mmCIF file of C-alpha atoms in Angstrom:
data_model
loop_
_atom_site.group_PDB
_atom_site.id
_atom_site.type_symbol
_atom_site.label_atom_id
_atom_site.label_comp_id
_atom_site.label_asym_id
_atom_site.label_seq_id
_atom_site.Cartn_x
_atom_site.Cartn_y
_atom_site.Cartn_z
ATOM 1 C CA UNK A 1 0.000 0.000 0.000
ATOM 2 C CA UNK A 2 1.053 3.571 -1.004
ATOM 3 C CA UNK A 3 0.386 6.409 0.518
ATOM 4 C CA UNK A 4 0.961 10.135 -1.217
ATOM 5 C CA UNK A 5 2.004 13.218 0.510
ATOM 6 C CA UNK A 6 1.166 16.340 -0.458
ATOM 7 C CA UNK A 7 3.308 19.843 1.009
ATOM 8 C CA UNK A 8 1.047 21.954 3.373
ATOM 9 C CA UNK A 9 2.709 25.083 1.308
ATOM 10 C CA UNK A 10 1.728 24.778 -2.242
ATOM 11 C CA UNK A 11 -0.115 21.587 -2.367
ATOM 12 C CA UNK A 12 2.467 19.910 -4.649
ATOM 13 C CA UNK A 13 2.590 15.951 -4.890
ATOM 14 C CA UNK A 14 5.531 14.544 -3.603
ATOM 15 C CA UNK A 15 7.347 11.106 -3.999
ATOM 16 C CA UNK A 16 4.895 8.450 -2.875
ATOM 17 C CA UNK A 17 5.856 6.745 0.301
ATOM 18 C CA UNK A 18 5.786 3.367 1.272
ATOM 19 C CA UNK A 19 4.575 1.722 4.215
ATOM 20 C CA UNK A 20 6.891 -0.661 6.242
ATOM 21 C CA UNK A 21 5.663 -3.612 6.448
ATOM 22 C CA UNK A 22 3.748 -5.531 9.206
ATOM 23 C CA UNK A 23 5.959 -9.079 9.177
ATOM 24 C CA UNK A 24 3.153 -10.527 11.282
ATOM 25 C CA UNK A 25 -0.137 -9.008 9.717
ATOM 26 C CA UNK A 26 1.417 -9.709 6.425
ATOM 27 C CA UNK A 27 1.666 -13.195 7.184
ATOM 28 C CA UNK A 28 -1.769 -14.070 8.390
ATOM 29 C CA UNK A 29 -2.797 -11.995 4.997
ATOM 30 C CA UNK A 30 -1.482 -15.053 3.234
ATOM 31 C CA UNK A 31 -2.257 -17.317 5.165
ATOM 32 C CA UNK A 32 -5.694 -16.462 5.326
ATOM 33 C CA UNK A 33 -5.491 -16.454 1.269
ATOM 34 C CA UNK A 34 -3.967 -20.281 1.489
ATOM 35 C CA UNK A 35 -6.835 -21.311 3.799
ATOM 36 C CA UNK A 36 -9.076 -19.729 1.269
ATOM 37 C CA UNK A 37 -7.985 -21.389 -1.530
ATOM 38 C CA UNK A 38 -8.436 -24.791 0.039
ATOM 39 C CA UNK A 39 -11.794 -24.148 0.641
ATOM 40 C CA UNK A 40 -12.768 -23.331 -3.138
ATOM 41 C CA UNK A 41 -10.278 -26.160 -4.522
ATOM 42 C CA UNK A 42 -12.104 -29.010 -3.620
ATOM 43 C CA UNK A 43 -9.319 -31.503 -4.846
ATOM 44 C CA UNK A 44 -7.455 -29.812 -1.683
ATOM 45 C CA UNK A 45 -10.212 -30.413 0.651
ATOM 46 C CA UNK A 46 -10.502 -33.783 -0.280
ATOM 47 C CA UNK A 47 -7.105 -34.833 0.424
ATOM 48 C CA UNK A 48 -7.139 -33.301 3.556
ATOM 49 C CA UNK A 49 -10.304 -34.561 5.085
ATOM 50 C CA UNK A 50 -11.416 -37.635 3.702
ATOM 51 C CA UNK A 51 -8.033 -39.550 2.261
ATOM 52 C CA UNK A 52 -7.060 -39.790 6.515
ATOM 53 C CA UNK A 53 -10.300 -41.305 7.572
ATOM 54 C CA UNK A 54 -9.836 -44.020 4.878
ATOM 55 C CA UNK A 55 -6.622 -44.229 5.956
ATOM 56 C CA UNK A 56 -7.614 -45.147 9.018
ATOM 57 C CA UNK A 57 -10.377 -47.490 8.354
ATOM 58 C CA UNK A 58 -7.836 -49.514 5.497
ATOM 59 C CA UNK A 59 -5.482 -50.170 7.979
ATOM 60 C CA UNK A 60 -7.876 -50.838 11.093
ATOM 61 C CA UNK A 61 -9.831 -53.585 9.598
ATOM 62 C CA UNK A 62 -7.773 -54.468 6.336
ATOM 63 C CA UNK A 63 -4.555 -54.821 7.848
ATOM 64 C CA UNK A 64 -5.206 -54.680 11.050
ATOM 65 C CA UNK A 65 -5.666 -58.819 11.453
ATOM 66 C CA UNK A 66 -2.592 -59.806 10.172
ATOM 67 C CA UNK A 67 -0.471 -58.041 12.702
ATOM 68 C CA UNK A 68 0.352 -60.109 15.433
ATOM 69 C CA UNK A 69 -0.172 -58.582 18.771
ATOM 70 C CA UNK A 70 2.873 -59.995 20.219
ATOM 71 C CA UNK A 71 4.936 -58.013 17.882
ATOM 72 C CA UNK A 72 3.379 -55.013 19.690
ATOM 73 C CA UNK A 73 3.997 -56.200 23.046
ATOM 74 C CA UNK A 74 0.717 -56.531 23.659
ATOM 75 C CA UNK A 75 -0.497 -53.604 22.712
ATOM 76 C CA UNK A 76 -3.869 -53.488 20.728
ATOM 77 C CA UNK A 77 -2.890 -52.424 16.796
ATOM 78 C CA UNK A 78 -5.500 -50.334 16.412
ATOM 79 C CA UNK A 79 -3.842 -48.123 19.752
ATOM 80 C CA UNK A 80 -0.327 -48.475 18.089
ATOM 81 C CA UNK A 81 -1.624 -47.541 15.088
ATOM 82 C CA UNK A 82 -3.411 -44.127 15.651
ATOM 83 C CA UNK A 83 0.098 -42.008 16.126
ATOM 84 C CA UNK A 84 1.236 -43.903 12.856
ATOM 85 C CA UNK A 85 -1.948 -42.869 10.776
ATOM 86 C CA UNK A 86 -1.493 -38.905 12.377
ATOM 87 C CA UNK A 87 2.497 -38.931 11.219
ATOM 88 C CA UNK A 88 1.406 -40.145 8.086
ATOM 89 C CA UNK A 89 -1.186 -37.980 7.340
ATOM 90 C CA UNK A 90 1.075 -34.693 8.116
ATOM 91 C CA UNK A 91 3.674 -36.063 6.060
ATOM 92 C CA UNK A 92 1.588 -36.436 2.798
ATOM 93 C CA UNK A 93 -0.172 -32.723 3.855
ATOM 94 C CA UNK A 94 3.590 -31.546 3.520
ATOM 95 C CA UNK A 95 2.653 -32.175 -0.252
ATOM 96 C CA UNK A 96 0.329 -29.182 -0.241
ATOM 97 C CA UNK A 97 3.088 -26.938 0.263
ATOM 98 C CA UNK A 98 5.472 -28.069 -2.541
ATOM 99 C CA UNK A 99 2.684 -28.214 -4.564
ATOM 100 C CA UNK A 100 0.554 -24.541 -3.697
ATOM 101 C CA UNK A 101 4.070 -23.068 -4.257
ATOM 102 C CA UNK A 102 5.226 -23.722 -7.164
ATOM 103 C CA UNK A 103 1.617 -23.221 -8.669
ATOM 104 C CA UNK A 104 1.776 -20.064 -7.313
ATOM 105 C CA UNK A 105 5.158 -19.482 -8.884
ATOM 106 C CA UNK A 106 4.177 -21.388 -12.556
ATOM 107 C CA UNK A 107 1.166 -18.513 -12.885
ATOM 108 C CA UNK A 108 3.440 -15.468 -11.654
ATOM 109 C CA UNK A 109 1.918 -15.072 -8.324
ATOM 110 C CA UNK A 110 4.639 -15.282 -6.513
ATOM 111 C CA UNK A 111 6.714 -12.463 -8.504
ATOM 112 C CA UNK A 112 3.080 -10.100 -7.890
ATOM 113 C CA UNK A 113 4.105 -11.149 -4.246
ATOM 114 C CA UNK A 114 8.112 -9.638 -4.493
ATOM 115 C CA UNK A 115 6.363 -6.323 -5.782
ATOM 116 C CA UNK A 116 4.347 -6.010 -2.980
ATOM 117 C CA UNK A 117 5.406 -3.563 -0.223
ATOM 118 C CA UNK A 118 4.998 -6.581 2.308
ATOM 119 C CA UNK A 119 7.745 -8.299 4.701
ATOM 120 C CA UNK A 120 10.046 -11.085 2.039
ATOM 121 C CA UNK A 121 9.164 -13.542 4.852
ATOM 122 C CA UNK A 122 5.226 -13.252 4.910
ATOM 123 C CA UNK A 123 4.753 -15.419 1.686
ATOM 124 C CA UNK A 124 6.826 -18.545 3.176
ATOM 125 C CA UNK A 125 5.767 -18.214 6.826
ATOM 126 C CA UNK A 126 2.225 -17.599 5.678
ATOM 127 C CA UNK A 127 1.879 -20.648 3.807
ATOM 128 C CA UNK A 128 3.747 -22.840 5.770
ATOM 129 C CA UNK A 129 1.462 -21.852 8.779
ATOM 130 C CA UNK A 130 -1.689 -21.920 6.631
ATOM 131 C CA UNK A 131 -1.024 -25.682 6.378
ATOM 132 C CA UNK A 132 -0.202 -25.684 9.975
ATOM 133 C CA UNK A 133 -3.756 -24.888 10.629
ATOM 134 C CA UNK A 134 -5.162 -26.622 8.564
ATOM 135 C CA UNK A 135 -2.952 -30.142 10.131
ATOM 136 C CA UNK A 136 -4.700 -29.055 13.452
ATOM 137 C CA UNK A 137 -7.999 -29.068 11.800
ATOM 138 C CA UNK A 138 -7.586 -32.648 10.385
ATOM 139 C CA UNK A 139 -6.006 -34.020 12.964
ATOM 140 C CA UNK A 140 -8.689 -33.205 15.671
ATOM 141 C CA UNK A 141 -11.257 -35.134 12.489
ATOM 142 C CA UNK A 142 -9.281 -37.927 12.975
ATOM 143 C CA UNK A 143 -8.967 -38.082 16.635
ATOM 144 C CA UNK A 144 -12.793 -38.303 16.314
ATOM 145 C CA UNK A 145 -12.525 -41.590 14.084
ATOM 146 C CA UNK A 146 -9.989 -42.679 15.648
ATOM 147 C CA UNK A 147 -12.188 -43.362 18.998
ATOM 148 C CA UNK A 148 -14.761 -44.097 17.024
ATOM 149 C CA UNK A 149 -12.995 -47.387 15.984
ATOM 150 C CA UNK A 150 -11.858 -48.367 19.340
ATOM 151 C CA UNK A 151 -8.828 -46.165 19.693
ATOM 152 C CA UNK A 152 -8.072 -45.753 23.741
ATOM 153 C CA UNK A 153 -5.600 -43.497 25.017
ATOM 154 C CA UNK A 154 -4.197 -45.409 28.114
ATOM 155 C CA UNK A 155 -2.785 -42.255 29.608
ATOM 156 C CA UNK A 156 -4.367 -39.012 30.505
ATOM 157 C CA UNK A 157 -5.599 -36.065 28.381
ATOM 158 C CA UNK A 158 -1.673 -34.609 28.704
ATOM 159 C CA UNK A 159 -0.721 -37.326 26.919
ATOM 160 C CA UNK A 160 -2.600 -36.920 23.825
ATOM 161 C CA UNK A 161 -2.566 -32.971 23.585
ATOM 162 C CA UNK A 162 1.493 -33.516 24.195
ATOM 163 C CA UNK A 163 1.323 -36.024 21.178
ATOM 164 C CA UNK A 164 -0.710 -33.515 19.082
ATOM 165 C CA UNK A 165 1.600 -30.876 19.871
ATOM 166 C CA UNK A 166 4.463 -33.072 18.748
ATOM 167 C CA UNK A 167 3.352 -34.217 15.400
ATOM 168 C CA UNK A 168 1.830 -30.315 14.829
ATOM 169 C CA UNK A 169 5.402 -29.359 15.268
ATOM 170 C CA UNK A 170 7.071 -31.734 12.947
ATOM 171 C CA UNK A 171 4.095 -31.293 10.253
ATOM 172 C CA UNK A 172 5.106 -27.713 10.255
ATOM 173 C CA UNK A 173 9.241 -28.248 10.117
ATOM 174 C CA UNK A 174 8.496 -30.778 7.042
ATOM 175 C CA UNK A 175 6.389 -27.888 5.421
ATOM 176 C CA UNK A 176 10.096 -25.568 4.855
ATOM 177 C CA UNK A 177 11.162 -29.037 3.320
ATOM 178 C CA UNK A 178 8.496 -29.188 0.647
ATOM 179 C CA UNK A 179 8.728 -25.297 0.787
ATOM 180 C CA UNK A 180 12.274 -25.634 -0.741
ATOM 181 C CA UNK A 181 11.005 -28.462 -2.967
ATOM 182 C CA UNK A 182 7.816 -26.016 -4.044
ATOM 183 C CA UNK A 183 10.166 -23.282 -5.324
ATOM 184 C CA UNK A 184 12.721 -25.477 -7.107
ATOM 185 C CA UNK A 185 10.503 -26.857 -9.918
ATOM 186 C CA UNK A 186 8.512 -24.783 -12.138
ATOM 187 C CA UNK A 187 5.262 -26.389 -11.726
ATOM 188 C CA UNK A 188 2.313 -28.282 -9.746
ATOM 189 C CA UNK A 189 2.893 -31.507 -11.149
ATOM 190 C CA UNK A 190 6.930 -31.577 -11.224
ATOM 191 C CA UNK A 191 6.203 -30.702 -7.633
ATOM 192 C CA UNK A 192 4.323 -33.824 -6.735
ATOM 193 C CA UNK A 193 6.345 -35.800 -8.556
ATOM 194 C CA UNK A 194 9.449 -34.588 -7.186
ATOM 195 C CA UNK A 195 7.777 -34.951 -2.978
ATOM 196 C CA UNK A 196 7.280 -38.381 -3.554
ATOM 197 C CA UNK A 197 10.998 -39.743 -3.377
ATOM 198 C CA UNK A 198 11.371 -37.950 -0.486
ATOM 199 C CA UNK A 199 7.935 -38.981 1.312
ATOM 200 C CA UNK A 200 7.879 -42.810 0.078
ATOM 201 C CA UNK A 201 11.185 -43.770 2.565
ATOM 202 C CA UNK A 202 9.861 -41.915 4.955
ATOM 203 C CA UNK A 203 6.584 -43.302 5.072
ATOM 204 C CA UNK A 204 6.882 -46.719 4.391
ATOM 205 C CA UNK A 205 10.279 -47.566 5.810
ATOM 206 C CA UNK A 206 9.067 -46.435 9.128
ATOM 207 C CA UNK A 207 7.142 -47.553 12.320
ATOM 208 C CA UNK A 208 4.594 -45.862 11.251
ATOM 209 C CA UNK A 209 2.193 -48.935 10.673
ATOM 210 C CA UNK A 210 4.636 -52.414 12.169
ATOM 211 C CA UNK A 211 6.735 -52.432 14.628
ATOM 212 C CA UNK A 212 10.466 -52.093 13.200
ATOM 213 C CA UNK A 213 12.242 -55.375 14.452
ATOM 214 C CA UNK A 214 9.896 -57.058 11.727
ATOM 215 C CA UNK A 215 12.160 -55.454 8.649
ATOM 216 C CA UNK A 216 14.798 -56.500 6.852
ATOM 217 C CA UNK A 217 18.314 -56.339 9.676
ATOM 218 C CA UNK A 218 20.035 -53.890 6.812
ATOM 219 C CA UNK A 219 16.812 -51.598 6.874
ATOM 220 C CA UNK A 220 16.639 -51.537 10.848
ATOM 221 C CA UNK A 221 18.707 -49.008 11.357
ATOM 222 C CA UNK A 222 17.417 -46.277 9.211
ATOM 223 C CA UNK A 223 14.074 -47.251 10.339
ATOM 224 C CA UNK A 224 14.404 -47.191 13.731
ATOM 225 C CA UNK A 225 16.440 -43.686 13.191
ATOM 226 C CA UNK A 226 14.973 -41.035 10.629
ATOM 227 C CA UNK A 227 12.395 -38.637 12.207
ATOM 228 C CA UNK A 228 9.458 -40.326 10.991
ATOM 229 C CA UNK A 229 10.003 -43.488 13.301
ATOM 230 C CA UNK A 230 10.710 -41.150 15.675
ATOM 231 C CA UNK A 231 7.952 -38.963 15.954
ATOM 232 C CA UNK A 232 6.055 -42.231 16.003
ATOM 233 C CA UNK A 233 7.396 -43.172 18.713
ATOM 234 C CA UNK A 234 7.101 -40.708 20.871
ATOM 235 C CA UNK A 235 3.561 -40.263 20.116
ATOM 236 C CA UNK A 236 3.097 -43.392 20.964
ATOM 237 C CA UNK A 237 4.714 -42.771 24.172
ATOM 238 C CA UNK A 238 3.012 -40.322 25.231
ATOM 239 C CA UNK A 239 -0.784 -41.882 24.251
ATOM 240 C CA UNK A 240 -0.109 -45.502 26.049
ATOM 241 C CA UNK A 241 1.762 -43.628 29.079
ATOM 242 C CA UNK A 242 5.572 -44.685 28.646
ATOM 243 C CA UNK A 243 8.340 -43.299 29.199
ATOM 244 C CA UNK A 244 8.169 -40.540 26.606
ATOM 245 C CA UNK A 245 11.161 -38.386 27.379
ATOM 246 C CA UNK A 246 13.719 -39.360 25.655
ATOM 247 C CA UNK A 247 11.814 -40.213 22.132
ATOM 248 C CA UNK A 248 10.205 -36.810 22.857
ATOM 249 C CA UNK A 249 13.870 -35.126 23.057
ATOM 250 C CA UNK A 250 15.113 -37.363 19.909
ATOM 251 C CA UNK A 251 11.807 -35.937 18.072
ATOM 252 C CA UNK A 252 12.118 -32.037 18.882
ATOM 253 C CA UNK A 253 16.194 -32.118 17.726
ATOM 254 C CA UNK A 254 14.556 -33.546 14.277
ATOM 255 C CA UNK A 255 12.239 -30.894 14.243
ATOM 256 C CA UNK A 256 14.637 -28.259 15.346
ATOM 257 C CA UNK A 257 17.071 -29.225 12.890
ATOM 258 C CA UNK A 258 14.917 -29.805 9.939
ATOM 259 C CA UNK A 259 13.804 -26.043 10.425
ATOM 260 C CA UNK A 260 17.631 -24.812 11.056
ATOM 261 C CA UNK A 261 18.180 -26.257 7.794
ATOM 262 C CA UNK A 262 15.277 -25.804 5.766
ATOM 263 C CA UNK A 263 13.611 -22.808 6.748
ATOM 264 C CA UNK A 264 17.223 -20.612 5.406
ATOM 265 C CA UNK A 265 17.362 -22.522 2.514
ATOM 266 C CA UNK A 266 13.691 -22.031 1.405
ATOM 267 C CA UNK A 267 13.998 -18.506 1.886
ATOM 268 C CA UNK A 268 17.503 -18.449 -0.318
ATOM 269 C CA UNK A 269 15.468 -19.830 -2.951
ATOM 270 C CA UNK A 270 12.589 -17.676 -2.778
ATOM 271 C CA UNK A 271 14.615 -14.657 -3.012
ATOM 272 C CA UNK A 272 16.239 -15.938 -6.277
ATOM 273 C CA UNK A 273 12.989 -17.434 -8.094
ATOM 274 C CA UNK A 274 11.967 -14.883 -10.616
#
């Protein structure tokens, strides 16, 4: 926004000025305009609402019976599955970001964004806490399936709001990953196509869905290791009232790094894209 100053003396015009910009209003602004544009793009919605519950029902009563509850140590699958399905769901949201960016970048939006008098960090923070919300909003639909088809939480309401909090966290350090990913390709679908090498060995070499003594010995270790597995596990932790801390610790330095990383690089990037 501009704003034009005239001289009290003679009424000329003089040099427009511009306002300095509001890092945190300017970041909501997009934000709010991300949120919006899930709402009208019902592909979006979609993927957001109703791909998790399915999710959850495919691997509660399709899967679910041929996991052996002594791999769990005794723990009921659908109750070790629940933290799985919530990872899992945040990691393949990440998508949306990789995937709004560079569509905003393929149609030019993003250079309308660089002439704007608004803070350089708005358009990253804003969309990476757009999806942030929206994570919240899906998770708290699938904590309502989830007890729905007999998920317990065997500790008390700490535990699960701690476990939210966790996975809310990591959702949102994965989202300057996919960030960085969004504004290195030059469209939607590259975008999509390029996520997916980086969210299949997350995903599915994880303990996400069985327990990680079951895989391959050569595959253990980066199982048992990357920050999916781990955010899994301290979920889990914290829902059936283990020991959490030291999972918890091991998750937050993934999350911590992953940002220290990401976050500078995405930004790099978005200040050369053109």
């Amino acid at each position: 926004m501009t704003t034009i100053a005239t001289s009290p003396d003679a009424g000329a015009v003089l040099a427009p000025t511009v306002r300095r910009p509001h890092v945190i209003g300017d970041a909501l602004t997009i934000a709010w305009r991300n949120l919006l544009n899930i709402r009208r793009n019902p592909q979006l919605l979609v993927f957001a609402t109703i791909q998790p519950v399915i999710f959850i029902l495919n691997f509660r009563y399709v899967f679910g019976g041929a996991i052996n509850p002594a791999s769990l140590g005794g723990v009921a699958y659908v109750n070790y599955l629940m933290p799985g399905i919530f990872v899992q769901t945040v990691v393949f949201g990440a998508l949306t970001t990789a995937v709004g960016l560079a569509g905003d970048l393929h149609e030019g939006i993003i250079e309308r964004f660089k002439s704007l008098p608004i803070a350089r960090s708005a358009v990253l923070t804003g969309r990476t806490t757009a999806d942030l919300i929206r994570n919240f909003f899906v998770m708290i639909l699938m904590c309502i399936v989830g007890f729905a088809v007999g998920w317990e939480i065997v500790s008390d309401v700490w535990g699960i709001v701690g476990a939210v909090l966790l996975i809310l966290a990591f959702s949102y350090s994965l989202s300057w990953i996919f960030a960085y990913v969004g504004l290195s390709v030059k469209d939607a679908e590259t975008a999509q196509a390029a996520s997916f090498p980086i969210l299949a060995p997350l995903i599915f070499a994880s303990s996400a869905f069985i327990p990680v003594q079951t895989m391959p010995g050569w595959l253990q270790p980066w199982a048992e290791h990357q920050p999916v597995s781990v955010v899994c596990s301290a979920a889990r932790d914290l829902t059936l009232g283990l020991p959490a801390a030291s999972n918890t610790l091991k998750a937050l330095a993934w999350i911590v790094g992953i940002v220290a990383v990401f976050a500078p690089l995405a930004v790099m990037k978005y200040r050369k894209v053109s």
